Short mmCIF file of C-alpha atoms and ligand atoms in Angstrom, two decimals:
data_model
loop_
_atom_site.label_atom_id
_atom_site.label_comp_id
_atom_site.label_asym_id
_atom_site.label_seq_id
_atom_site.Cartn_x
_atom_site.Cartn_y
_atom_site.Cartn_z
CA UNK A 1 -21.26 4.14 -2.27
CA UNK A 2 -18.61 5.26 -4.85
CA UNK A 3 -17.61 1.90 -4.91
CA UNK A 4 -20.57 0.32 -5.58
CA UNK A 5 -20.48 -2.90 -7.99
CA UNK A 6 -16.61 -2.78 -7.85
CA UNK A 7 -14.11 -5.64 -6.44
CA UNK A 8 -11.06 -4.42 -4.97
CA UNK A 9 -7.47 -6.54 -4.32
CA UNK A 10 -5.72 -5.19 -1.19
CA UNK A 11 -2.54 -6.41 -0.60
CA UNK A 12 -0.81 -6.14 3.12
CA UNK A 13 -4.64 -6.01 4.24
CA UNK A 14 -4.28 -8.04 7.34
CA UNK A 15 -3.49 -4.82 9.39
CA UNK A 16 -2.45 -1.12 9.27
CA UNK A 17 -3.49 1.58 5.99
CA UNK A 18 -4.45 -2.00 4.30
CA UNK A 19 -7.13 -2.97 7.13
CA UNK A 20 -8.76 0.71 7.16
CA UNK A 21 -8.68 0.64 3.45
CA UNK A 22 -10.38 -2.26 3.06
CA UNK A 23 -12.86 -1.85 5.20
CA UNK A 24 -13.37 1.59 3.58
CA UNK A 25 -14.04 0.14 0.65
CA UNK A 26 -16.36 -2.07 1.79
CA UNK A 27 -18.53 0.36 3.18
CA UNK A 28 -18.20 2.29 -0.20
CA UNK A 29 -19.87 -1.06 -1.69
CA UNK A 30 -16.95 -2.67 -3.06
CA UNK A 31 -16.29 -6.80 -2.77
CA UNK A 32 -13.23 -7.22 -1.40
CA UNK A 33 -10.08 -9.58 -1.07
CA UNK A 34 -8.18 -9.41 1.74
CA UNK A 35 -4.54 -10.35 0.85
CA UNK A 36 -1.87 -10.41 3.60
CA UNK A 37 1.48 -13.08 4.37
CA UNK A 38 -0.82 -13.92 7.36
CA UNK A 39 -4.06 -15.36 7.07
CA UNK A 40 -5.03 -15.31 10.38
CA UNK A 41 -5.06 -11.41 10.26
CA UNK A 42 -6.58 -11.26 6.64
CA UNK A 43 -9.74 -13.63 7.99
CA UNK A 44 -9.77 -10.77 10.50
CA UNK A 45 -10.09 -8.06 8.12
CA UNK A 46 -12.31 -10.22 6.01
CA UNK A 47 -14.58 -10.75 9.22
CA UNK A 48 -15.16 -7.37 10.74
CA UNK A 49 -16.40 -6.27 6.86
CA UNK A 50 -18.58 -9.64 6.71
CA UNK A 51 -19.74 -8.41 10.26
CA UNK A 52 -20.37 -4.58 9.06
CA UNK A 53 -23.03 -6.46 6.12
CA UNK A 54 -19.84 -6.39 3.29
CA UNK A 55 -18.45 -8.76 1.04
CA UNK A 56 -15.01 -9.73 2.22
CA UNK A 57 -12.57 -12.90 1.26
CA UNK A 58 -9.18 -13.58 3.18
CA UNK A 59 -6.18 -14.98 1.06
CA UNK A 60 -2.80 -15.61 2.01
CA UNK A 61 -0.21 -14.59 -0.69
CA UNK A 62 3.41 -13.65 0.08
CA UNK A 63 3.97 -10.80 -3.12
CA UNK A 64 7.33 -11.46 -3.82
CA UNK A 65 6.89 -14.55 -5.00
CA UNK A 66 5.18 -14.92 -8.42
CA UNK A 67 3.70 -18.40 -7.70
CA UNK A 68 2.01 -16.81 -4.70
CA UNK A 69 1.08 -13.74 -6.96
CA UNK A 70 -0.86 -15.47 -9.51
CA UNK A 71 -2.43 -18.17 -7.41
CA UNK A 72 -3.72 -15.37 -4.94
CA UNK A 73 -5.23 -13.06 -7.94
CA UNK A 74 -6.90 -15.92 -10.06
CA UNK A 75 -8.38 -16.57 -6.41
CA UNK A 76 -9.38 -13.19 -5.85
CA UNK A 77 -10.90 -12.91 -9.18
CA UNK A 78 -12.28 -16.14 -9.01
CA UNK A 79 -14.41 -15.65 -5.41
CA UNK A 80 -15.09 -11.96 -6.47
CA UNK A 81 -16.16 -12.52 -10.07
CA UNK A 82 -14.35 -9.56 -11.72
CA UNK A 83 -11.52 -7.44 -10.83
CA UNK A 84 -11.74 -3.17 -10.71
CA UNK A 85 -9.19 -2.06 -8.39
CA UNK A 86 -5.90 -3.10 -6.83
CA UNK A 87 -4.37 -1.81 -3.80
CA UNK A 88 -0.06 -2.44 -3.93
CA UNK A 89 -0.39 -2.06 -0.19
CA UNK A 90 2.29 -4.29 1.51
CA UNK A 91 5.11 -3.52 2.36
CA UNK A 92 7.99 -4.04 4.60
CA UNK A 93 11.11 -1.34 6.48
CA UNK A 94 14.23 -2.15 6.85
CA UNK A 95 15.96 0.33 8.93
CA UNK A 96 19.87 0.97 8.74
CA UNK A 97 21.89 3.19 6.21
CA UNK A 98 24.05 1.75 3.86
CA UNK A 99 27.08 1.77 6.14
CA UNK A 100 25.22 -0.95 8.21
CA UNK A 101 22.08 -2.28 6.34
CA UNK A 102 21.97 -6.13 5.50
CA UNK A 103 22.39 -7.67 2.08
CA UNK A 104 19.48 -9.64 3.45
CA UNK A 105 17.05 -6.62 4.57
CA UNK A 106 18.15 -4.84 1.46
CA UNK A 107 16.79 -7.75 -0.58
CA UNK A 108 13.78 -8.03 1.04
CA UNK A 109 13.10 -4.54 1.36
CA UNK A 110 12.99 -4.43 -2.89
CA UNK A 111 11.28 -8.06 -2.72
CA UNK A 112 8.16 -7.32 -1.41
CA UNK A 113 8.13 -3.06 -2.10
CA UNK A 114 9.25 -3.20 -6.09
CA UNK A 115 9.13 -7.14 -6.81
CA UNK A 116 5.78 -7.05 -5.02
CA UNK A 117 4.27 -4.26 -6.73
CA UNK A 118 5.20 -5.53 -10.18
CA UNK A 119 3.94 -8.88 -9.61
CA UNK A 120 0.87 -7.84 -8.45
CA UNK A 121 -0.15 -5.55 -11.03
CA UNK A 122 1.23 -7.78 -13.57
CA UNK A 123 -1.21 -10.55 -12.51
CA UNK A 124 -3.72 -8.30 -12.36
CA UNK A 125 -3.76 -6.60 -15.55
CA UNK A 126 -5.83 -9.04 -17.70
CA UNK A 127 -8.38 -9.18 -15.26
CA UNK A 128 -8.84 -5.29 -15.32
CA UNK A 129 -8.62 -5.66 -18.91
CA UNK A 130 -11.54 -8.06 -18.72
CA UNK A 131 -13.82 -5.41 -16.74
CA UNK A 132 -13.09 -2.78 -19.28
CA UNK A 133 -10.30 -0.59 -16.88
CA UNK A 134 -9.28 -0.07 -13.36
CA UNK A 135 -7.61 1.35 -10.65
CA UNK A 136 -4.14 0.39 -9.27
CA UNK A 137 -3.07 2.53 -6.44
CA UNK A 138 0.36 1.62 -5.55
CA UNK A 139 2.16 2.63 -2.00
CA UNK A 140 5.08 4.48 -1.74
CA UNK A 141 6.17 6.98 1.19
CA UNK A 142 7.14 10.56 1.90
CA UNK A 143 11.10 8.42 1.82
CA UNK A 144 10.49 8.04 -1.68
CA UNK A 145 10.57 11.74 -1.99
CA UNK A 146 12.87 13.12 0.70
CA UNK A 147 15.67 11.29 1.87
CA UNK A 148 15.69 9.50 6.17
CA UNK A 149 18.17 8.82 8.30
CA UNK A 150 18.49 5.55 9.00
CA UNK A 151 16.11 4.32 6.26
CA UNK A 152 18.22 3.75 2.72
CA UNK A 153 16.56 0.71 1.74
CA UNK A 154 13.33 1.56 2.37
CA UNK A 155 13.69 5.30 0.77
CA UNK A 156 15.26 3.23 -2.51
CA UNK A 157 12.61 0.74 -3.02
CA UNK A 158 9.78 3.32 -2.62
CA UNK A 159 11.23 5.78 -4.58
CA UNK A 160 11.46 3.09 -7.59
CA UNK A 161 7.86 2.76 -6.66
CA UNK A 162 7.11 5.89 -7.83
CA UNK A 163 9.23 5.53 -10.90
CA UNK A 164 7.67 2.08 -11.76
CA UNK A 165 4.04 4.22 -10.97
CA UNK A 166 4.69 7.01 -13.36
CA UNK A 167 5.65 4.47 -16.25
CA UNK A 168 2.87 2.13 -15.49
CA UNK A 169 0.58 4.67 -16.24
CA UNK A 170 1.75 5.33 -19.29
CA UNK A 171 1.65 1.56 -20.30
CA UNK A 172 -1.89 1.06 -19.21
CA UNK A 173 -3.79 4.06 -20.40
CA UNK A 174 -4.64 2.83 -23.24
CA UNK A 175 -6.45 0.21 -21.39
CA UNK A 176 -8.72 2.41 -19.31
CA UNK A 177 -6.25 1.57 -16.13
CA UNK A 178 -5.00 4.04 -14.41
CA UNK A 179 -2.16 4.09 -12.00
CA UNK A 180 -1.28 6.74 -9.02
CA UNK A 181 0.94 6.44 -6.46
CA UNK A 182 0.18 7.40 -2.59
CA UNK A 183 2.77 9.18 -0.42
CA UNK A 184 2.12 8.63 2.59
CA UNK A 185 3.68 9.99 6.16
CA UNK A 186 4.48 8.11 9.44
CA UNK A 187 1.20 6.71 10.38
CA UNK A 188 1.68 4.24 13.54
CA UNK A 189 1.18 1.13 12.39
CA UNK A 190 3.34 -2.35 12.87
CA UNK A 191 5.74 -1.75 9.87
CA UNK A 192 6.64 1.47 11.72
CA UNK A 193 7.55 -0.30 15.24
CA UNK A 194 11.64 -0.78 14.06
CA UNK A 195 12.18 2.39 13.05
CA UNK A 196 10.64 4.13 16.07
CA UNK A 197 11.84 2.41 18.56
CA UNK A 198 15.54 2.81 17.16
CA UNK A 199 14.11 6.62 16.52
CA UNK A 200 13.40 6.84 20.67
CA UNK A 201 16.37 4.69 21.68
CA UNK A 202 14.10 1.47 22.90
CA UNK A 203 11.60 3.93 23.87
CA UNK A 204 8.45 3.48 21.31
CA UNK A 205 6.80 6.86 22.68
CA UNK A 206 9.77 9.29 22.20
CA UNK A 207 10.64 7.89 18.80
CA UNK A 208 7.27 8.73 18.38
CA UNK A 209 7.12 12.42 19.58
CA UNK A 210 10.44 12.68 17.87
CA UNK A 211 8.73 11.50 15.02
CA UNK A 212 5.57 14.12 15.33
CA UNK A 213 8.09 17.02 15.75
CA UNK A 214 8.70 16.53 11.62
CA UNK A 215 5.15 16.77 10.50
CA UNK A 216 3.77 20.73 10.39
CA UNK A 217 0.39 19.71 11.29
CA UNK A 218 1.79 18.65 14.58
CA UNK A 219 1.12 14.60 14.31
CA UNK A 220 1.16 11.58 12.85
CA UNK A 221 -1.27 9.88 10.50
CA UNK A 222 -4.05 7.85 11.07
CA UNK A 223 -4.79 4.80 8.94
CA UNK A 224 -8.38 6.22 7.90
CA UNK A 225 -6.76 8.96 6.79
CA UNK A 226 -4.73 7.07 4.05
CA UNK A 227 -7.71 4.87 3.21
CA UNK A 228 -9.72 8.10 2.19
CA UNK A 229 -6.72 8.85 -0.43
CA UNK A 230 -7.12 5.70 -1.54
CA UNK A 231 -10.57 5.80 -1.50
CA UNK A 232 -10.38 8.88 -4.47
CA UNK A 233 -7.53 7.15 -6.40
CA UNK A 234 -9.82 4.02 -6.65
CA UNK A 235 -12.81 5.87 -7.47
CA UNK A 236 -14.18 7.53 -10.50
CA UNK A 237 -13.92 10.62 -8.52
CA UNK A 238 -10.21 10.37 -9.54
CA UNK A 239 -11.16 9.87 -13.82
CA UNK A 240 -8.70 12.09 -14.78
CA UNK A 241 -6.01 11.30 -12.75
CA UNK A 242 -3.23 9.01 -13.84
CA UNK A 243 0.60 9.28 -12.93
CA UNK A 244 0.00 11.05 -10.25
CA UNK A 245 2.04 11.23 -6.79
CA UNK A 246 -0.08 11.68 -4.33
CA UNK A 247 1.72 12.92 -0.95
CA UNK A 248 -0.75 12.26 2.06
CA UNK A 249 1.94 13.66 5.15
CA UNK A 250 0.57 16.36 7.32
CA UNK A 251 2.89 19.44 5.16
CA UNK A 252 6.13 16.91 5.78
CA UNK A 253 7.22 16.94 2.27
CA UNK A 254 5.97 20.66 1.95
CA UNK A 255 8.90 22.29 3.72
C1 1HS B 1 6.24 4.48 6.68
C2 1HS B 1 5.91 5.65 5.84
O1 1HS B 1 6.16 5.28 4.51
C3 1HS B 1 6.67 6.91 6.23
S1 1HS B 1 8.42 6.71 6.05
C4 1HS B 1 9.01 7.41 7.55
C5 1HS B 1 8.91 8.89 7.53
S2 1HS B 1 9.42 9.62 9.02
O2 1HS B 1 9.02 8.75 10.13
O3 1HS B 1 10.87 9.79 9.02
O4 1HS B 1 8.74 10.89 9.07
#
């Protein structure tokens, strides 16, 4: 129960690394809101930890836009009574290098990754404040530290993640909040579909084995395995850590 007494804002929750997460933390003992573009699959998440005895609340928030932002965390806050931890979660690909990406993708790519993130955490600041410190674990990617073909946009936005990460902690120290970063490595989830499929050639399970044939440990991720990474970060287990960039990849980054 490392969690215990804590309330947690997951962003992208409705599915994927954000779904595992949150039910993670749940079962840790933390009250939870569920934020996602889709409510339909955030009263899902919010459900199955309702179902498993946890506190849960769906809300539908799309993180690049600051209305959205601060109506969802006041919400949050407001159903969950304080505010301990936030989870920068969501996120969107946009495959393509810069010879044939979209001004569009591009946009959206830094819109929900960077805009998101800052938005987010901005909102969420005086509430952590309020509860004397907290825990913001932002996402970024293995592309924010080595470069993929096919993936500019994507490997831009989360490597300002990790920029934005390292000078957010800084910023917030002095507030008890600290601020880490998670790497993570292909894990299958819907964000991944695009790239995989143009990876295989249409063909979801080669760009998938292709995929596996980059990480040393001879797979891909699960999204328990993230959640566990994020599980430290948010904890008290992590107390000393702050700034950090935290690569969770199966040795991909290692070689
Ligand atoms: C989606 C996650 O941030 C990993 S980025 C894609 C890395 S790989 O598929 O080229 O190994």
């Amino acid at each position: 129960m490392r969690l215990e007494g804590r309330a947690a804002l997951i962003t992208g929750a409705g599915s994927g690394i954000g779904r595992a997460t949150a039910e993670l933390f749940a079962a840790e003992g933390a009250s939870v809101a569920v934020l996602d573009l889709d409510l339909a699959s955030a009263g899902m998440t919010a459900a199955a930890i309702v179902d498993s005895g946890g506190v849960a609340t769906p809300i539908t928030a799309d993180v690049s836009s600051a209305e959205d932002v601060s109506r969802g965390v006041e919400l949050a806050t407001e159903r969950l009574g304080r505010l301990d931890i936030v989870y920068n979660n969501a996120g969107v690909d946009s495959t393509g290098s810069v010879a044939n990406a979209t001004e569009e993708n591009w946009d959206r790519c830094f819109d929900v990754n960077v805009k998101g993130t800052f938005l987010v955490s901005r909102a969420a600041i005086p509430h952590l404040d309020a509860s004397g410190g907290g825990s913001i674990v932002n996402q970024a990617s293995v592309a924010a530290l080595v470069g993929i073909q096919g993936f500019a946009a994507y490997c831009a936005a989360k490597g300002a993640v990790v920029s934005l990460t390292r000078s957010m902690a800084l910023d917030l120290a002095p507030m008890g909040i600290r601020v880490n970063a998670l790497c993570p490595g292909t894990v299958y989830t819907p964000l991944m579909e695009p790239l995989m499929l143009e990876r295989g050639e249409g063909d979801l399970q080669l760009g998938l084995a292709r995929t596996a044939t980059k990480y040393p440990i001879g797979r891909l991720g699960e999204p328990s395995e993230i959640a566990r990474a994020a599980l430290f970060l948010a904890s008290d287990d992590a107390s000393f850590v702050t700034g950090s960039i935290f690569t969770v990849d199966g040795g991909m980054t290692a070689q």
